[in-house]
Short mmCIF file of C-alpha atoms and ligand atoms in Angstrom, two decimals:
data_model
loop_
_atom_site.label_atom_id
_atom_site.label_comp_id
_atom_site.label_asym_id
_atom_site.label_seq_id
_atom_site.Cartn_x
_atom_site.Cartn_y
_atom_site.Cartn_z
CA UNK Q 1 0.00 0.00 0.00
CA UNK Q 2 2.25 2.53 -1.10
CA UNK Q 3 1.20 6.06 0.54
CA UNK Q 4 3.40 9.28 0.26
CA UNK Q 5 2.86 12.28 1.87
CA UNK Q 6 4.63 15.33 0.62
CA UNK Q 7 4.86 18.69 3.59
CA UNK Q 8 6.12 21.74 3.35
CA UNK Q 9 9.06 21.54 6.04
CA UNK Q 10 9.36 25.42 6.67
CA UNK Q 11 6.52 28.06 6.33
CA UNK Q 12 5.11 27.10 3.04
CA UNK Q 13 6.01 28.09 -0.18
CA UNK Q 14 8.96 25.46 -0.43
CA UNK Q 15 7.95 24.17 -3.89
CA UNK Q 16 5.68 21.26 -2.86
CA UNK Q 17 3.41 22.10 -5.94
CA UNK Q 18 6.61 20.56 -8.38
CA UNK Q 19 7.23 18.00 -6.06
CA UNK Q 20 3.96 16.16 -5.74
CA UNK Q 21 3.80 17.27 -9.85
CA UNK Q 22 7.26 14.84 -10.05
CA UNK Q 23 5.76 11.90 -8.29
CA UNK Q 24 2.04 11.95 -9.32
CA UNK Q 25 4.08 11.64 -12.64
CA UNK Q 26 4.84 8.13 -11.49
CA UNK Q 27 2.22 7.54 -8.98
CA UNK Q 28 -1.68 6.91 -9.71
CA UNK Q 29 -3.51 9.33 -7.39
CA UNK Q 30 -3.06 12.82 -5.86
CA UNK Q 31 -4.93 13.80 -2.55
CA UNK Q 32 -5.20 17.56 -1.16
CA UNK Q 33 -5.82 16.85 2.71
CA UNK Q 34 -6.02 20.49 4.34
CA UNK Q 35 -5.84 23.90 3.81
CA UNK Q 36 -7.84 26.02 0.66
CA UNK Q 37 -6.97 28.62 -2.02
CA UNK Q 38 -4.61 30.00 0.56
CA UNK Q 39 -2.24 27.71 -0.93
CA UNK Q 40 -0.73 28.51 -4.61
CA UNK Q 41 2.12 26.21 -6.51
CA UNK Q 42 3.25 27.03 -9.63
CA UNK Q 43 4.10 24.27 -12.19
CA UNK Q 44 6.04 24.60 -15.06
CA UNK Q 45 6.16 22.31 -17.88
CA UNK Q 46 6.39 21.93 -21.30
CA UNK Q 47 7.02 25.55 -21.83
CA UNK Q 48 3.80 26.42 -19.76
CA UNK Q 49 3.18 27.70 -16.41
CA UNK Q 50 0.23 26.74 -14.18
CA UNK Q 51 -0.58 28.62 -11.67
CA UNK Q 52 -3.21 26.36 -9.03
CA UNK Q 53 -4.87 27.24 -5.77
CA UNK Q 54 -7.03 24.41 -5.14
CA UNK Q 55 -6.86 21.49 -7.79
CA UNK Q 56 -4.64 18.86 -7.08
CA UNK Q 57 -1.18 19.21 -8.52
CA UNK Q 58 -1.16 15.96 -10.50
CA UNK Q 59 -4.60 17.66 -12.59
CA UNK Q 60 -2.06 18.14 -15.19
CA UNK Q 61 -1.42 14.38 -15.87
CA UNK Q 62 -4.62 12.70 -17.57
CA UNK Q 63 -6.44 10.05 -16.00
CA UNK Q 64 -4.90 10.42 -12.50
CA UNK Q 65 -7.43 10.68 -9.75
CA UNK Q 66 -7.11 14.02 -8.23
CA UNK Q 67 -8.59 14.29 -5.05
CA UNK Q 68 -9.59 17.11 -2.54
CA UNK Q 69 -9.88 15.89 0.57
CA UNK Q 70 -12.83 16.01 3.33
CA UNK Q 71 -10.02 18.33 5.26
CA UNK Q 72 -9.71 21.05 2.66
CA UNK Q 73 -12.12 24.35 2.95
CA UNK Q 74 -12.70 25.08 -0.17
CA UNK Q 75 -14.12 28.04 -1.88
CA UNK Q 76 -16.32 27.08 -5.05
CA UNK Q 77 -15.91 30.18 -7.09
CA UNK Q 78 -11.95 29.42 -6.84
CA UNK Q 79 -12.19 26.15 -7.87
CA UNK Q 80 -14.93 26.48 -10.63
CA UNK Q 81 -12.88 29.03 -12.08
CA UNK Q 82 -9.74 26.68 -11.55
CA UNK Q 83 -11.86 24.51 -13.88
CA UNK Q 84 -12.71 26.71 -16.11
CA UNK Q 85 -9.22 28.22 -17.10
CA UNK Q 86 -8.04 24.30 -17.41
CA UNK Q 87 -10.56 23.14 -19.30
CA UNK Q 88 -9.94 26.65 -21.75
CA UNK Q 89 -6.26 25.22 -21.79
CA UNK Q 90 -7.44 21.88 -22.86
CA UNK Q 91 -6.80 19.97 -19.90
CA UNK Q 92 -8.49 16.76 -19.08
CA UNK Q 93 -10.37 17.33 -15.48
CA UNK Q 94 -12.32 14.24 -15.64
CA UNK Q 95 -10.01 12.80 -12.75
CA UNK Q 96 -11.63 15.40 -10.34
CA UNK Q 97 -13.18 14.11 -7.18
CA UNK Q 98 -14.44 16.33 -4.04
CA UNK Q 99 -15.31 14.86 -0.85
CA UNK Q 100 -18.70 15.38 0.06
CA UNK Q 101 -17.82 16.36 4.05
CA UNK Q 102 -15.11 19.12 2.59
CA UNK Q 103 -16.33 22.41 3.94
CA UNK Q 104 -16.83 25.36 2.18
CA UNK Q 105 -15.72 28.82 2.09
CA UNK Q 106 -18.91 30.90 2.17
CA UNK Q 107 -18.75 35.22 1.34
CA UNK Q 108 -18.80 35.81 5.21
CA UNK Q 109 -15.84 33.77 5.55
CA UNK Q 110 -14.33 36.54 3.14
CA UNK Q 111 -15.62 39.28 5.07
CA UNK Q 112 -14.79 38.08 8.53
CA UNK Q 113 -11.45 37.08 7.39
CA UNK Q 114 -10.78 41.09 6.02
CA UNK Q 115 -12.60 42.22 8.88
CA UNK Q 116 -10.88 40.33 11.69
CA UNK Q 117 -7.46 41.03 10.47
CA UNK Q 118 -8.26 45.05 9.99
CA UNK Q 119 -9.34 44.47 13.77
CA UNK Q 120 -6.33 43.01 14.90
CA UNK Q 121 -4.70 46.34 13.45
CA UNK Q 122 -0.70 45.81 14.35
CA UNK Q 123 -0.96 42.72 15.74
CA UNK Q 124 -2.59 41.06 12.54
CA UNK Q 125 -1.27 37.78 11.43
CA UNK Q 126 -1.04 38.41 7.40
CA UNK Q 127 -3.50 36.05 6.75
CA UNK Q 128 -4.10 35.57 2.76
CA UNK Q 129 -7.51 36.94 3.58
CA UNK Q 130 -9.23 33.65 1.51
CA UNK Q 131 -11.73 32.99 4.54
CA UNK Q 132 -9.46 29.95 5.71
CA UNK Q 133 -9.55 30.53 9.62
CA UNK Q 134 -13.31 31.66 9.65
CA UNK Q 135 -14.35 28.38 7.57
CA UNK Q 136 -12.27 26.28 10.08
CA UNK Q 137 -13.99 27.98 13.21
CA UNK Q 138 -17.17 26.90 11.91
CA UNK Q 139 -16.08 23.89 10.99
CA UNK Q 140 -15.33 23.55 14.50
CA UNK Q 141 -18.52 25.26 15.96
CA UNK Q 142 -20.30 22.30 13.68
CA UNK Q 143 -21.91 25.80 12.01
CA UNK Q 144 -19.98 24.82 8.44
CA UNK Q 145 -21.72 23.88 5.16
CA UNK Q 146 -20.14 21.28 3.39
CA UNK Q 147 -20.22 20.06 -0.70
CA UNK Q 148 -22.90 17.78 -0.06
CA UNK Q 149 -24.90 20.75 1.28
CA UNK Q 150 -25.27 21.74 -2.18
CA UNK Q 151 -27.26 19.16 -3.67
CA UNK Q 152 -30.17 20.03 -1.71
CA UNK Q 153 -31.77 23.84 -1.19
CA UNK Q 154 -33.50 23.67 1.43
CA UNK Q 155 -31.08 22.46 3.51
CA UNK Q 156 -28.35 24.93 2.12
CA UNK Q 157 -30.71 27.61 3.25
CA UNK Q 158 -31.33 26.12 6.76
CA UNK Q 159 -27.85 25.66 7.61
CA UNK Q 160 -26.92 29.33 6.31
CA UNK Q 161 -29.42 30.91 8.20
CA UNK Q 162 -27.62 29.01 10.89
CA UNK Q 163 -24.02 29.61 10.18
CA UNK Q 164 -25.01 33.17 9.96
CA UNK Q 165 -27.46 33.99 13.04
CA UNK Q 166 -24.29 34.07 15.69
CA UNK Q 167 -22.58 36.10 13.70
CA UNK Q 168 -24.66 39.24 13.44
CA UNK Q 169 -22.73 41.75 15.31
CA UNK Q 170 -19.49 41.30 13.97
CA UNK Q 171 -21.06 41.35 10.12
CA UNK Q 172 -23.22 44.44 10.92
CA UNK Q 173 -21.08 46.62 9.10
CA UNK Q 174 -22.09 44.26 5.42
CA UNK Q 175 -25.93 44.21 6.39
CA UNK Q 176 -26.47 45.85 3.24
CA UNK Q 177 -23.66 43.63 1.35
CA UNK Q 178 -25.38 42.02 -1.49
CA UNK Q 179 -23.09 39.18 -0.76
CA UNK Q 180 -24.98 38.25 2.15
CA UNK Q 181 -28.74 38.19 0.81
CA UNK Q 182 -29.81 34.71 1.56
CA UNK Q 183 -31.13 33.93 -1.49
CA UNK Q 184 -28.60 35.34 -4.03
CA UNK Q 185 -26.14 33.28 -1.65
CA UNK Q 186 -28.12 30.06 -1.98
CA UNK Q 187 -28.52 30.73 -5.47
CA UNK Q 188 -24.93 30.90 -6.62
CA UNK Q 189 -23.63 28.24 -4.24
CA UNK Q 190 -26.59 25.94 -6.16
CA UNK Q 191 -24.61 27.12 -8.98
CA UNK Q 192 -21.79 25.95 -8.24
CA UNK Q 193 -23.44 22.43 -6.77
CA UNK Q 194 -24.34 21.55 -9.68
CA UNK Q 195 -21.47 22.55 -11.71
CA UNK Q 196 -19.23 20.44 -9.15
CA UNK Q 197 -22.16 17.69 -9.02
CA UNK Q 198 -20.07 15.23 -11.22
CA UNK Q 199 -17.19 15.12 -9.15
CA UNK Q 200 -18.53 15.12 -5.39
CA UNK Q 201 -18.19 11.49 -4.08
CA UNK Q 202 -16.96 9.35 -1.11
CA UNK Q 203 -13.34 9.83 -1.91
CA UNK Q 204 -11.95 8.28 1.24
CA UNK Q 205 -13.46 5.28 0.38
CA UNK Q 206 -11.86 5.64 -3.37
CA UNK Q 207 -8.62 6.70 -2.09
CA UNK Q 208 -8.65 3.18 -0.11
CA UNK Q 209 -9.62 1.18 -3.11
CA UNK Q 210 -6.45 2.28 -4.76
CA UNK Q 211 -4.48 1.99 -1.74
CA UNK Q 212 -5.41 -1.77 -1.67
CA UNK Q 213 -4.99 -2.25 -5.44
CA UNK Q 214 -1.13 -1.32 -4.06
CA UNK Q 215 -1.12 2.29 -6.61
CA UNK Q 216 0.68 5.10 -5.36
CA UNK Q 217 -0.95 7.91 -3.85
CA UNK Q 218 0.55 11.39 -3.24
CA UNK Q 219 -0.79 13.14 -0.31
CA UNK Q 220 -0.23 16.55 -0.85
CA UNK Q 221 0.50 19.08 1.85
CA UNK Q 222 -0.46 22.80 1.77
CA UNK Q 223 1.67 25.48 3.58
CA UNK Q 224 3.90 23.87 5.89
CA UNK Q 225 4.74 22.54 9.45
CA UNK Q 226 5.48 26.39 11.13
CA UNK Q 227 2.24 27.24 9.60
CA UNK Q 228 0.19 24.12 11.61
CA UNK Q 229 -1.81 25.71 14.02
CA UNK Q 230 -1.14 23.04 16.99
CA UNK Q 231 2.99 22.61 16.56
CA UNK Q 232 3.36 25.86 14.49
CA UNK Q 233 4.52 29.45 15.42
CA UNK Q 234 0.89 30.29 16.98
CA UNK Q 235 -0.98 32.58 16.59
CA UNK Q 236 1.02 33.42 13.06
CA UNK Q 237 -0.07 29.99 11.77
CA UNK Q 238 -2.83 28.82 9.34
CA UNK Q 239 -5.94 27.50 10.92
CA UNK Q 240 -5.37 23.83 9.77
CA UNK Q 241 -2.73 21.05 10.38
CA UNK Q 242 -0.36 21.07 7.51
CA UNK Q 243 1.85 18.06 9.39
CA UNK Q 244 1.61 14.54 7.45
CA UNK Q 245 -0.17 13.18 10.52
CA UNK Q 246 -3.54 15.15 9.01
CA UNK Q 247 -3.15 13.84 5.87
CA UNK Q 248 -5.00 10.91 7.70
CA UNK Q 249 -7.97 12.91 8.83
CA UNK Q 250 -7.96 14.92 6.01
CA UNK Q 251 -7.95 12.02 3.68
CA UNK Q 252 -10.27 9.34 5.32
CA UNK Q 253 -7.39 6.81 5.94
CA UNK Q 254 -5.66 4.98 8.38
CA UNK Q 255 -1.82 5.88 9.72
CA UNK Q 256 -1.06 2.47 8.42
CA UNK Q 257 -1.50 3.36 5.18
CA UNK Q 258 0.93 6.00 5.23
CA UNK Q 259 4.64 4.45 4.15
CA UNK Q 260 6.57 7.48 3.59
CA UNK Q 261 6.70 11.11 4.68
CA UNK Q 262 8.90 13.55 2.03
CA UNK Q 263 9.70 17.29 3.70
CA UNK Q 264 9.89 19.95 1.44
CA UNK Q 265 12.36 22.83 2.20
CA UNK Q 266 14.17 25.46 0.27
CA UNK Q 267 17.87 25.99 0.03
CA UNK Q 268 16.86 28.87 2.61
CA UNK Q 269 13.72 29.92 4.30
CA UNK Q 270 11.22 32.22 3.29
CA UNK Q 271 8.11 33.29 5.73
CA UNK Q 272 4.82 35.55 4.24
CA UNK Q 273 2.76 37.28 7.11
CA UNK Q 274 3.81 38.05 10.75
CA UNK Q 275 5.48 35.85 13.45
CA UNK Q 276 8.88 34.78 14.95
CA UNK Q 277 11.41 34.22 11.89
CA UNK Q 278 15.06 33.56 13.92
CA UNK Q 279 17.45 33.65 10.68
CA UNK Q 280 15.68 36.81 8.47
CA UNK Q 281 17.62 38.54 6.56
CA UNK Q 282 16.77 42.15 5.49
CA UNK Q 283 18.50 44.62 3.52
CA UNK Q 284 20.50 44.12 -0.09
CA UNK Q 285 20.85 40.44 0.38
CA UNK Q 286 17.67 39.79 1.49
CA UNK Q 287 16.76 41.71 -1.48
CA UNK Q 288 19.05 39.68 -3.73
CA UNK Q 289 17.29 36.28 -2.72
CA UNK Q 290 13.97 37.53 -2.97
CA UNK Q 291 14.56 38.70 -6.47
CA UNK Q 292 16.58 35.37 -7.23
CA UNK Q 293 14.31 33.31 -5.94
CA UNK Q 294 10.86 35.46 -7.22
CA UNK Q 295 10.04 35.24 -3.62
CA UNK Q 296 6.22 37.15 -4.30
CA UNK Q 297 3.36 35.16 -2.64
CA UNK Q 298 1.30 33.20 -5.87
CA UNK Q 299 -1.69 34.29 -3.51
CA UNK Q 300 -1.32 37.37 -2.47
CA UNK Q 301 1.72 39.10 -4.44
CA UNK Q 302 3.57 40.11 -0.79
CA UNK Q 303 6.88 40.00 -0.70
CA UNK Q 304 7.87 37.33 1.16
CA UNK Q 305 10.64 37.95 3.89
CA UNK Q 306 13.74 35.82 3.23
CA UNK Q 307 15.99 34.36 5.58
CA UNK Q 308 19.58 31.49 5.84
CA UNK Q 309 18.60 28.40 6.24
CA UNK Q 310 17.19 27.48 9.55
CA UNK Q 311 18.28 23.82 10.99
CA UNK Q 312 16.92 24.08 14.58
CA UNK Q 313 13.23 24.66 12.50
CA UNK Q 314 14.12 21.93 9.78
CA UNK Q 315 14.90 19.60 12.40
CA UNK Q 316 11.66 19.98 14.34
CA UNK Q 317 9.80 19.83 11.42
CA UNK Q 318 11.75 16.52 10.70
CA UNK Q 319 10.37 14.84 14.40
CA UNK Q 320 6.78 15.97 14.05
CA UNK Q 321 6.47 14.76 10.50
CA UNK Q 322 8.70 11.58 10.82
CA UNK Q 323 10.21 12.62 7.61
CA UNK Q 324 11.66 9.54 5.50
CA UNK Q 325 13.35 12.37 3.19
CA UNK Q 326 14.08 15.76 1.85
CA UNK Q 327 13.37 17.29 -1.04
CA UNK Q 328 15.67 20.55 -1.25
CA UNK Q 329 14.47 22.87 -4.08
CA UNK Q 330 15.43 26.41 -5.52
CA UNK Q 331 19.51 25.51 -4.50
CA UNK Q 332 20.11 27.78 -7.99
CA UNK Q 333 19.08 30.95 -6.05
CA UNK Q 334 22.07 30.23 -3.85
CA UNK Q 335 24.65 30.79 -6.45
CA UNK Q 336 27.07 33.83 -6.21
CA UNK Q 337 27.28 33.67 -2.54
CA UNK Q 338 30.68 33.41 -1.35
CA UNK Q 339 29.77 32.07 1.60
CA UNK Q 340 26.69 30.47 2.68
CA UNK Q 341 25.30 30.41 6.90
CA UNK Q 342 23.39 28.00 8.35
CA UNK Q 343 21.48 27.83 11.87
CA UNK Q 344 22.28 25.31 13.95
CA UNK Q 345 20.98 27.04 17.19
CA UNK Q 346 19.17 29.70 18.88
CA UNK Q 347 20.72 31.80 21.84
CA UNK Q 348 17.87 33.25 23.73
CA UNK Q 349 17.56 36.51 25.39
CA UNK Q 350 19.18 35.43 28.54
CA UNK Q 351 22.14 33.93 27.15
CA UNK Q 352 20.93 29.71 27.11
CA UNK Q 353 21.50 27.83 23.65
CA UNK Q 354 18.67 25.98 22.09
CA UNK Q 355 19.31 23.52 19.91
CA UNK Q 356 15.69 22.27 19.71
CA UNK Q 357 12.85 24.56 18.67
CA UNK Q 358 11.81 26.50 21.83
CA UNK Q 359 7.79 25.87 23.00
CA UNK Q 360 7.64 29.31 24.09
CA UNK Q 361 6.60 31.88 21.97
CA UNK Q 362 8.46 34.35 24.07
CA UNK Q 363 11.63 32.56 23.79
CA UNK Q 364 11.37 32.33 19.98
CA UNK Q 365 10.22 35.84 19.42
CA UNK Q 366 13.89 36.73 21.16
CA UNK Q 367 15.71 33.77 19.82
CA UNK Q 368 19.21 35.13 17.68
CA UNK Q 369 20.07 32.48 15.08
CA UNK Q 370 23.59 31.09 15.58
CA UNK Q 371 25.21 30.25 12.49
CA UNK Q 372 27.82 27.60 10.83
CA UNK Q 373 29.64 29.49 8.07
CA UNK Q 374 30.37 27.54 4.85
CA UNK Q 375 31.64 28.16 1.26
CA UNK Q 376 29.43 28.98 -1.63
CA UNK Q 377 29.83 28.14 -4.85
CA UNK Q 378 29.86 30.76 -8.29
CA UNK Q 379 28.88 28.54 -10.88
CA UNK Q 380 24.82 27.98 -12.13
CA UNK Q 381 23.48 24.68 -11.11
CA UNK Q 382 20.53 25.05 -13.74
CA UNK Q 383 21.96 22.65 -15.97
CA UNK Q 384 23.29 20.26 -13.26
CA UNK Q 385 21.42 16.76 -13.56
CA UNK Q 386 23.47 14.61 -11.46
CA UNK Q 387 24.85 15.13 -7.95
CA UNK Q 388 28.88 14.75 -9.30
CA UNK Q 389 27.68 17.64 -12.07
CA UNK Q 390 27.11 19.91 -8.90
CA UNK Q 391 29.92 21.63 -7.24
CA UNK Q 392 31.54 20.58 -4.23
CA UNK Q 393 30.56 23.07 -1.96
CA UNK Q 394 27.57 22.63 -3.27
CA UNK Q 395 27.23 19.07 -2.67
CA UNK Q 396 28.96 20.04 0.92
CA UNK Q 397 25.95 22.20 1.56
CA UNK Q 398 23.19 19.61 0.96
CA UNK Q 399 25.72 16.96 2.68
CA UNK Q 400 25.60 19.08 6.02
CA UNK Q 401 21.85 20.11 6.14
CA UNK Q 402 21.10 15.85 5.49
CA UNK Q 403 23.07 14.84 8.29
CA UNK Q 404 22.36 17.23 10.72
CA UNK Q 405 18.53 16.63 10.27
CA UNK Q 406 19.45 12.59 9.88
CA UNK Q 407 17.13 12.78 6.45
CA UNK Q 408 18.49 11.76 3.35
CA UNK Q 409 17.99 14.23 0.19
CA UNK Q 410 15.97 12.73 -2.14
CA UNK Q 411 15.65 15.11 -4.44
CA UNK Q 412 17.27 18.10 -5.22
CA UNK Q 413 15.39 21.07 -6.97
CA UNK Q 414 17.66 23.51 -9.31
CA UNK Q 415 15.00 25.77 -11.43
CA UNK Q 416 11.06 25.84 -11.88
CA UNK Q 417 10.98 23.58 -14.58
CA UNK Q 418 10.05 19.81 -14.00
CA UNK Q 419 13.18 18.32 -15.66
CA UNK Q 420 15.24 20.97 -13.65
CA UNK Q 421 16.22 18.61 -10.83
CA UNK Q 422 18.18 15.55 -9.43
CA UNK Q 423 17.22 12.67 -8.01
CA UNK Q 424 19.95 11.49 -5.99
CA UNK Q 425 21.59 8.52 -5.41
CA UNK Q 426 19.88 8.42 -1.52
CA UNK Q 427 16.65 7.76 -3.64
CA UNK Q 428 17.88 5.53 -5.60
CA UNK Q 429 19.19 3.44 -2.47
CA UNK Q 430 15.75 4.48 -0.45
CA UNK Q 431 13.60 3.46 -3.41
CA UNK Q 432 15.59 0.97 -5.72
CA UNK Q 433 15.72 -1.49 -2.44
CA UNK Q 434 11.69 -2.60 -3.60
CA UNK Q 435 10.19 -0.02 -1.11
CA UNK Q 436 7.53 2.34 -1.59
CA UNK Q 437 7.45 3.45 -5.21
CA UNK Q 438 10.32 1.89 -6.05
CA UNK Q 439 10.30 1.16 -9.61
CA UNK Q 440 9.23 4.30 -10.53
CA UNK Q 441 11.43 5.85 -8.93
CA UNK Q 442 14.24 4.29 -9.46
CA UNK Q 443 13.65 3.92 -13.22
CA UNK Q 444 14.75 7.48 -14.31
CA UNK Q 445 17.01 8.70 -12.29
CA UNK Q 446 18.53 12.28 -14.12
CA UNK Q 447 22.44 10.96 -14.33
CA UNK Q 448 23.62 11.56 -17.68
P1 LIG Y 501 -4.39 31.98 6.31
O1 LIG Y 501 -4.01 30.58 6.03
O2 LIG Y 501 -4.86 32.73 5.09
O3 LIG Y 501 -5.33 32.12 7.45
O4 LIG Y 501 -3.06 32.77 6.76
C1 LIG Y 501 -2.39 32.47 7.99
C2 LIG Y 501 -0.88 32.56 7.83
O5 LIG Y 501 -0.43 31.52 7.00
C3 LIG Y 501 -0.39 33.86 7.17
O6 LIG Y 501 0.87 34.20 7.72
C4 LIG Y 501 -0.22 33.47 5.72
O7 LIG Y 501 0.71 34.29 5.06
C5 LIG Y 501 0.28 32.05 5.88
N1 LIG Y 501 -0.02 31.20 4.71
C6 LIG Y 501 -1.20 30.65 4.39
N2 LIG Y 501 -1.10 29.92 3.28
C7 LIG Y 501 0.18 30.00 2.90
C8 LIG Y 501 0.92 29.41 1.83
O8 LIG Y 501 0.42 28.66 1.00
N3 LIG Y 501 2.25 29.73 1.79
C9 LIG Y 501 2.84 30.52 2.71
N4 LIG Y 501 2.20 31.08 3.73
C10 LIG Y 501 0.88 30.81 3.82
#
C-alpha cells in the first residue's frame, strides 16, 4: 500500500506544488488533505506555467485521480474558475473528485477574514484573507456547510441561516452587502453544486480502493509545518494542520497506510505574514534572494521575507512529520554567494543555547540564530542533472543540512521547470531497495 505524503518543512512556499507534480508523474492518485486557495504552486512544464490554488497538482497528468480531501475548505468560485481556465487550456479534469464532508468557504468567511485582520490592526497575522480561519472555526462550531450541502436547497438555506445567526454583530457593518442576501447566496452556491455535481463522491473510500490495489498515492500538503496551528509558530499559523499526521484525517485513511513522509524545504527559508522568523535577513541580500528566488506570494503578491537556512526549525519539522526524506528545491538561487550560513541554534535573550525549537513563543520571538559558516559556490546549477555535475561546496551544503537533520535528500530542486532537478543517489538506495514506489522511482534517475 504505497502512501506518500509530501509537507512543506518550513513556512510554506517550499515548492511542494513541483514536487507532488514529479511523483504523481509516477504515482496513480493525488490527494489535497487540508488547507484552501490560501495555498498557490506554480508548475512549469512543457514551456507552460500553471498557476493552481485548489486542484490537485497531479490535474495536469490525464487520467490520475485528483482528489480534494474532506479536510480542505474550499471556496467554489476558486475552484470552478480553476476549472474553467483548465478546461480553456485543454486539460483533461475528468479525474476530479471532491469529498462530500469538505467544507466550504462561504462570502462571510471573506468578510470576517478582512474584517478580523483590519481588527487586529498591528498585531494582525497576514492572513491571505481567503476565509481559511473563519471556515475552520465553523467547521469547529459544527456551524460549516459542506459540498454535499449543495445538492439540496432547502437544507443549504437552513444551515446558512444558521451559520449566519451568531454572527450578526461582527457582520453588521455588510448588512447591506449584497453578498450576504440569503437567497442570491443560496442561489450561486446551487450554482456551483451543480457545476461540481459530477465530481462530489466518497473519496476516502476511493482513495482506499487504490491503496489496496497497491497504486501510489501522493498526499499533498499545503503550507507547511510552522504554519500548523497546533505545533506551528501560533498565533502566526494557518488554521489547519499542515503536518503529514492530518493527511489521515484529512484524507479518510488509516496511519497504516501512510509508508513514507517527504519534507519539502528550500535551500533557505522564506516566511509571508507576521510571526517569529530567527534567521531573516533584510537589507540588499535579502533583497538579492527575494529577487533570485521570485520570492512574491502566488496568492497574495507580498513579498515574502527571506531568511539562511534554519536547521533548529528543519529539524523539528523533521520529528513531528517523521520525515523519510528531503526534497531541497530552488539551491540555484544560492549561487554567487561566497559564503553560505546556516542555523544550527538559537541563543535566547538570557544567554541559554537551544538547539531544539523553543515551546515558548516568548523565547522564539527573542531567539538570535547562531550560524555555521560555509563556502558557496559561483557557478549555475541550472543545468546540473546529477549530484557529481554539482559543485563541491555545493554538494557540501546539501551533505551538512542531510546529516544534521538525519534525512536523506531525495531530491534536489535547481530551477522551476520539471526536468530541472536531481534525483539522488539516496533515492535511488531508499527506493531501488523494492520499497515504496520503487520502480518508478528508481527507473529514471537524471544521471547523464
Ligand atoms: P491563512 O491561512 O490565510 O489564514 O493565513 C495564515 C498565515 O499563513 C499567514 O501568515 C499566511 O501568510 C500564511 N499562509 C497561508 N497559506 C500559505 C501558503 O500557501 N504559503 C505561505 N504562507 C501561507
Amino acid at each position: 500500500m504505497p502512501g506518500i505524503v509530501v509537507v512543506g518543512a518550513q513556512w510554506g512556499d517550499e515548492g511542494k506544488g513541483k514536487i507532488t507534480d514529479l511523483l504523481a508523474e509516477r504515482g496513480d492518485a493525488v490527494v489535497r488533505f487540508q488547507g484552501g486557495s490560501n495555498a498557490g504552486h506554480t508548475i512549469v512544464g512543457n514551456g507552460e506555467t500553471w498557476k493552481l490554488h485548489l486542484m490537485p497538482s497531479g490535474i495536469l497528468h490525464p487520467g490520475k485521480l485528483c482528489v480534494i480531501g474532506n479536510g480542505v475548505v474550499l471556496d467554489p468560485k476558486v475552484l470552478t474558475d480553476e476549472l474553467d481556465e483548465l478546461r480553456r487550456r485543454g486539460v483533461d479534469t475528468s479525474g476530479l473528485r471532491i469529498s462530500a464532508n469538505a467544507h466550504l468557504i462561504m462570502p462571510y468567511h471573506l468578510l470576517l477574514d478582512h474584517a478580523g485582520e483590519i481588527k487586529l490592526g498591528r498585531l494582525q497575522i497576514g492572513t491571505t484573507r481567503r476565509g481559511i480561519g473563519p471556515c475552520y472555526a465553523d467547521k469547529a462550531a459544527r456551524l460549516g456547510i459542506r459540498v454535499q450541502d449543495l445538492l439540496d436547497e432547502k437544507i443549504l438555506k437552513k444551515k446558512i441561516v444558521a451559520a449566519l445567526e451568531p454572527k450578526r454583530l461582527s457582520l453588521r457593518e455588510f448588512a447591506k452587502d449584497q453578498r450576504l442576501d440569503l437567497q442570491a447566496m443560496t442561489d450561486e452556491y446551487l450554482t456551483y453544486g451543480r457545476r461540481m455535481q459530477m465530481y462530489i463522491a466518497d473519496t476516502s473510500r476511493l482513495v482506499q480502493e487504490r491503496l489496496d490495489a497497491g497504486d501510489l498515492v501522493v498526499f499533498e500538503g499545503a503550507q507547511g509545518a510552522l504554519l500548523d496551528i497546533d505545533h506551528g509558530t501560533y498565533p502566526f499559523v494557518t488554521s489547519s494542520n499542515p503536518v503529514a499526521g492530518a493527511a489521515c484525517i484529512g484524507a479518510g485513511v488509516g496511519p497504516k497506510d501512510i509508508d513514507e513522509v517527504w519534507g519539502v524545504t528550500k535551500g533557505y527559508t522564506t516566511r509571508v505574514g507576521a510571526g517569529p522568523f530567527p534567521t531573516e535577513l533584510d537589507g540588499s541580500l535579502a533583497d538579492e534572494l527575494r529577487q533570485r528566488g521570485g520570492e512574491f506570494g502566488t496568492v497574495t503578491g507580498r513579498s515574502r521575507r527571506v531568511g539562511w537556512l534554519d536547521l533548529v526549525a528543519l529539524r523539528y519539522a523533521a520529528r513531528i512529520n517523521s520525515l523519510t526524506a528531503l526534497a531541497v528545491t530552488k539551491l540555484d538561487v544560492l549561487s554567487g554567494q561566497e559564503k553560505l550560513c546556516v542555523c544550527t541554534h538559537y541563543r535566547g535573550a538570557e544567554g541559554a543555547e537551544f538547539d531544539h525549537f523553543p515551546y515558548h513563543q516568548t523565547v522564539l520571538h527573542h531567539a538570535v540564530a547562531e550560524y555555521e559558516e560555509m563556502p558557496g559556490w559561483s557557478e549555475s546549477l541550472r543545468d546540473c542533472r546529477s549530484e557529481h555535475e554539482l559543485p563541491e561546496a555545493a554538494r557540501n551544503y546539501l551533505q551538512f543540512i542531510a546529516d544534521f537533520i538525519k534525512v536523506p535528500i531525495a531530491l534536489i530542486g535547481l530551477g522551476p521547470g520539471r526536468d530541472e532537478v536531481i534525483w539522488t543517489k539516496a533515492s535511488a538506495d531508499m527506493y531501488g531497495s523494492g520499497a515504496v514506489a520503487a520502480p518508478a522511482l528508481a527507473a529514471e534517475p537524471n544521471d547523464r
